[in-house]
Short mmCIF file of C-alpha atoms in Angstrom, two decimals:
data_model
loop_
_atom_site.label_atom_id
_atom_site.label_comp_id
_atom_site.label_asym_id
_atom_site.label_seq_id
_atom_site.Cartn_x
_atom_site.Cartn_y
_atom_site.Cartn_z
CA GLN A 286 90.95 184.36 90.28
CA GLN A 287 92.63 181.78 93.03
CA GLN A 288 89.40 179.56 94.43
CA VAL A 289 91.62 177.87 96.84
CA LYS A 290 94.25 180.07 98.97
CA GLN A 291 96.64 178.20 100.89
CA SER A 292 99.71 179.50 103.70
CA PRO A 293 102.28 179.40 104.51
CA GLN A 294 104.09 179.30 101.41
CA SER A 295 107.25 177.76 102.92
CA LEU A 296 107.28 176.27 106.68
CA ILE A 297 110.44 174.82 108.79
CA VAL A 298 110.02 172.69 112.06
CA GLN A 299 111.78 170.76 114.11
CA LYS A 300 111.41 167.24 114.22
CA GLY A 301 108.79 166.26 116.47
CA GLY A 302 107.04 169.44 115.90
CA ILE A 303 103.57 170.01 114.52
CA PRO A 304 103.49 172.16 111.13
CA ILE A 305 100.24 173.24 110.07
CA ILE A 306 99.24 174.26 106.98
CA ASN A 307 96.16 176.09 106.30
CA CYS A 308 93.70 176.69 102.94
CA ALA A 309 90.41 178.79 102.58
CA TYR A 310 88.04 178.32 99.71
CA GLU A 311 85.47 180.24 98.11
CA ASN A 312 83.17 178.22 96.20
CA THR A 313 80.61 176.62 98.61
CA ALA A 314 79.82 173.94 96.01
CA PHE A 315 83.34 172.10 96.73
CA ASP A 316 82.45 168.69 98.51
CA TYR A 317 85.72 167.10 98.66
CA PHE A 318 88.93 168.38 99.56
CA PRO A 319 92.29 166.32 99.44
CA TRP A 320 95.62 166.93 100.76
CA TYR A 321 98.61 165.81 98.61
CA GLN A 322 102.13 165.46 99.15
CA GLN A 323 104.74 165.96 96.31
CA PHE A 324 108.73 165.09 96.69
CA PRO A 325 111.22 166.69 94.09
CA GLY A 326 110.61 164.98 90.90
CA LYS A 327 107.75 162.92 91.84
CA GLY A 328 104.19 163.38 91.23
CA PRO A 329 101.66 164.53 93.63
CA ALA A 330 100.70 161.32 95.81
CA LEU A 331 96.94 161.68 97.80
CA LEU A 332 97.60 161.91 101.22
CA ILE A 333 94.54 162.28 103.52
CA ALA A 334 90.79 163.67 102.27
CA ILE A 335 87.68 165.37 103.81
CA ARG A 336 84.51 165.71 103.05
CA PRO A 337 82.44 168.86 104.26
CA ASP A 338 80.07 166.67 106.55
CA VAL A 339 82.46 166.02 109.04
CA SER A 340 84.98 168.38 111.34
CA GLU A 341 88.10 166.13 111.43
CA LYS A 342 89.68 163.14 110.03
CA LYS A 343 93.01 161.43 111.29
CA GLU A 344 95.11 158.69 109.08
CA GLY A 345 98.18 157.84 111.22
CA ARG A 346 100.09 161.33 111.76
CA PHE A 347 98.07 163.18 109.54
CA THR A 348 94.83 165.19 110.46
CA ILE A 349 92.37 167.30 108.62
CA SER A 350 90.47 169.95 110.40
CA PHE A 351 87.54 171.23 108.62
CA ASN A 352 85.42 174.38 109.12
CA LYS A 353 82.79 174.80 106.86
CA SER A 354 81.18 178.16 108.15
CA ALA A 355 84.65 179.68 107.58
CA LYS A 356 85.28 177.79 104.64
CA GLN A 357 88.35 176.74 105.86
CA PHE A 358 90.54 173.53 106.28
CA SER A 359 93.97 172.48 107.66
CA LEU A 360 96.64 169.79 107.57
CA HIS A 361 98.46 168.90 111.12
CA ILE A 362 101.59 166.54 110.88
CA MET A 363 101.81 165.10 114.37
CA ASP A 364 105.55 164.00 115.49
CA SER A 365 106.80 165.47 112.04
CA GLN A 366 109.98 163.77 110.76
CA PRO A 367 112.66 164.53 108.11
CA GLY A 368 111.13 162.46 105.85
CA ASP A 369 107.96 164.55 106.05
CA SER A 370 109.80 167.34 104.13
CA ALA A 371 107.97 167.82 100.71
CA THR A 372 105.68 169.99 99.48
CA TYR A 373 102.11 169.80 100.30
CA PHE A 374 99.03 170.95 98.16
CA CYS A 375 95.27 171.53 99.39
CA ALA A 376 92.97 171.14 96.97
CA ALA A 377 89.05 170.93 96.51
CA SER A 378 86.68 169.97 93.94
CA THR A 379 82.70 169.58 93.17
CA GLY A 380 81.27 165.88 92.48
CA ARG A 381 84.02 163.84 90.22
CA ARG A 382 85.28 167.34 88.44
CA ALA A 383 88.93 168.13 88.29
CA LEU A 384 90.66 169.38 91.62
CA THR A 385 91.25 173.07 92.12
CA PHE A 386 94.86 173.14 93.85
CA GLY A 387 96.40 175.51 96.58
CA SER A 388 99.60 176.93 95.75
CA GLY A 389 101.54 174.55 97.96
CA THR A 390 103.43 174.81 100.88
CA ARG A 391 107.30 173.95 101.14
CA LEU A 392 107.61 171.93 104.52
CA GLN A 393 111.26 171.29 105.86
CA VAL A 394 111.66 169.21 109.01
CA GLN A 395 114.93 169.77 110.46
CA PRO A 396 116.64 166.70 112.40
CA ASP B 123 103.13 147.57 89.47
CA THR B 124 102.87 151.68 88.29
CA ALA B 125 99.09 152.77 88.70
CA VAL B 126 99.34 155.74 86.51
CA SER B 127 102.66 155.78 83.81
CA GLN B 128 103.52 158.65 81.69
CA THR B 129 106.33 158.86 78.54
CA PRO B 130 108.42 160.29 78.25
CA LYS B 131 109.96 161.52 81.74
CA TYR B 132 111.84 164.29 80.09
CA LEU B 133 110.99 166.26 76.67
CA VAL B 134 113.25 168.72 75.29
CA THR B 135 112.57 170.29 71.99
CA GLN B 136 112.39 172.95 70.06
CA MET B 137 109.90 176.08 69.43
CA GLY B 138 107.50 175.45 66.56
CA ASN B 139 107.91 171.49 67.11
CA ASP B 140 104.55 169.06 67.55
CA LYS B 141 105.30 166.49 70.33
CA SER B 142 103.03 164.05 72.29
CA ILE B 143 103.09 162.58 75.86
CA LYS B 144 101.52 159.68 76.57
CA CYS B 145 99.70 158.47 79.84
CA GLU B 146 98.50 155.15 80.79
CA GLN B 147 96.59 153.91 83.90
CA ASN B 148 95.87 150.33 84.88
CA LEU B 149 93.44 150.97 87.96
CA GLY B 150 90.52 150.36 85.59
CA HIS B 151 89.32 153.79 86.27
CA ASP B 152 86.73 155.80 84.08
CA THR B 153 88.17 159.06 84.08
CA MET B 154 91.40 161.02 83.39
CA TYR B 155 93.08 164.28 83.32
CA TRP B 156 95.87 166.45 82.44
CA TYR B 157 97.43 168.99 84.64
CA LYS B 158 100.17 171.50 84.33
CA GLN B 159 102.44 172.40 86.99
CA ASP B 160 104.44 175.52 86.16
CA SER B 161 107.79 176.74 87.60
CA LYS B 162 106.26 177.91 90.82
CA LYS B 163 105.16 174.76 91.27
CA PHE B 164 101.33 175.92 90.82
CA LEU B 165 99.10 173.05 89.53
CA LYS B 166 96.36 173.90 87.03
CA ILE B 167 93.84 171.29 85.32
CA MET B 168 94.20 171.34 81.73
CA PHE B 169 91.58 168.71 80.65
CA SER B 170 89.32 166.00 82.28
CA TYR B 171 87.97 163.11 79.92
CA ASN B 172 85.70 160.12 80.40
CA ASN B 173 84.07 157.99 77.84
CA LYS B 174 81.33 160.46 77.71
CA GLU B 175 82.52 163.97 78.41
CA LEU B 176 85.24 165.87 77.47
CA ILE B 177 85.92 169.49 80.11
CA ILE B 178 88.50 171.86 78.43
CA ASN B 179 89.66 174.25 80.79
CA GLU B 180 88.89 177.73 78.89
CA THR B 181 92.24 179.17 79.31
CA VAL B 182 94.32 176.06 77.56
CA PRO B 183 95.39 177.20 74.25
CA ASN B 184 93.79 175.11 71.14
CA ARG B 185 97.26 173.76 70.33
CA PHE B 186 96.87 171.25 73.00
CA SER B 187 94.63 168.70 72.73
CA PRO B 188 93.77 165.23 74.63
CA LYS B 189 93.55 161.99 72.75
CA SER B 190 92.01 158.66 74.08
CA PRO B 191 92.32 155.79 72.20
CA ASP B 192 90.88 153.61 74.96
CA LYS B 193 89.70 153.66 78.39
CA ALA B 194 93.36 153.36 79.81
CA HIS B 195 95.08 156.12 78.05
CA LEU B 196 94.61 159.69 77.59
CA ASN B 197 97.51 161.38 75.38
CA LEU B 198 98.34 165.08 75.21
CA HIS B 199 99.19 166.29 72.22
CA ILE B 200 100.67 169.93 71.81
CA ASN B 201 100.92 171.45 68.31
CA SER B 202 103.35 174.72 67.37
CA LEU B 203 105.43 174.40 71.05
CA GLU B 204 106.28 177.75 72.59
CA LEU B 205 108.77 178.54 75.11
CA GLY B 206 105.63 179.17 77.70
CA ASP B 207 104.75 175.77 77.38
CA SER B 208 107.91 174.56 79.35
CA ALA B 209 106.24 172.58 82.40
CA VAL B 210 105.83 169.73 84.17
CA TYR B 211 102.68 167.75 82.93
CA PHE B 212 101.07 165.51 85.15
CA CYS B 213 98.55 162.64 83.65
CA ALA B 214 95.93 161.75 86.77
CA SER B 215 93.03 159.15 87.04
CA SER B 216 89.69 158.35 89.02
CA GLN B 217 86.94 156.50 89.66
CA SER B 218 85.46 158.38 92.43
CA HIS B 219 86.70 161.22 94.07
CA GLU B 220 90.11 160.13 94.88
CA GLN B 221 92.31 161.36 91.88
CA TYR B 222 96.12 159.32 91.36
CA PHE B 223 98.83 160.91 89.74
CA GLY B 224 101.23 159.87 87.09
CA PRO B 225 105.20 160.69 87.76
CA GLY B 226 104.91 163.84 85.73
CA THR B 227 106.55 164.66 82.09
CA ARG B 228 109.19 167.46 82.24
CA LEU B 229 108.68 169.51 79.14
CA THR B 230 111.72 172.17 78.25
CA VAL B 231 110.96 174.03 74.85
CA THR B 232 114.26 176.40 73.39
#
């Protein structure tokens, strides 16, 4: 049972484009929704996170949009750069419990 | 300074062997985790542990066991290694919700 579903599996955009990655969750007890960025051979790095009491959060070029009623959240990357090429994971957790991850999106930003 | 470190980075071993992976965090966090990333990049929790509670994912074989000598360390012991154990194993730590991951240990069982 996959509690966090992520799409698309892969995404190619041109430099300056705005890739959007979507996630949907099932467990309404989730109260913390982070996004992680992973480069090849490295560990996942926390990018940005949101709680369900807000609908949007921005940090630099990264924005999370959150729709509690639809149980969906998404990551937008503004003015994407080739250096943003990586695998992105959404995740969710309850309290201070372990993260449940989505299946990942491989993003390629072409110059 | 490295926040969450793991050793070794790579581990190649034969089926049936017993091996350990070490994890250390210098963030002062009170909770540590082990995650497994399979060949399809899917990340799944194996254990979470603080000084009060060990939570074991029910899908983890009992050949895997976490051992914590102190608050800053959570090592992973694996007995009787199998081919299917080949994966990248990540240690993480947290004090609240934010979890910080180590660089991973790539385990290859031949």
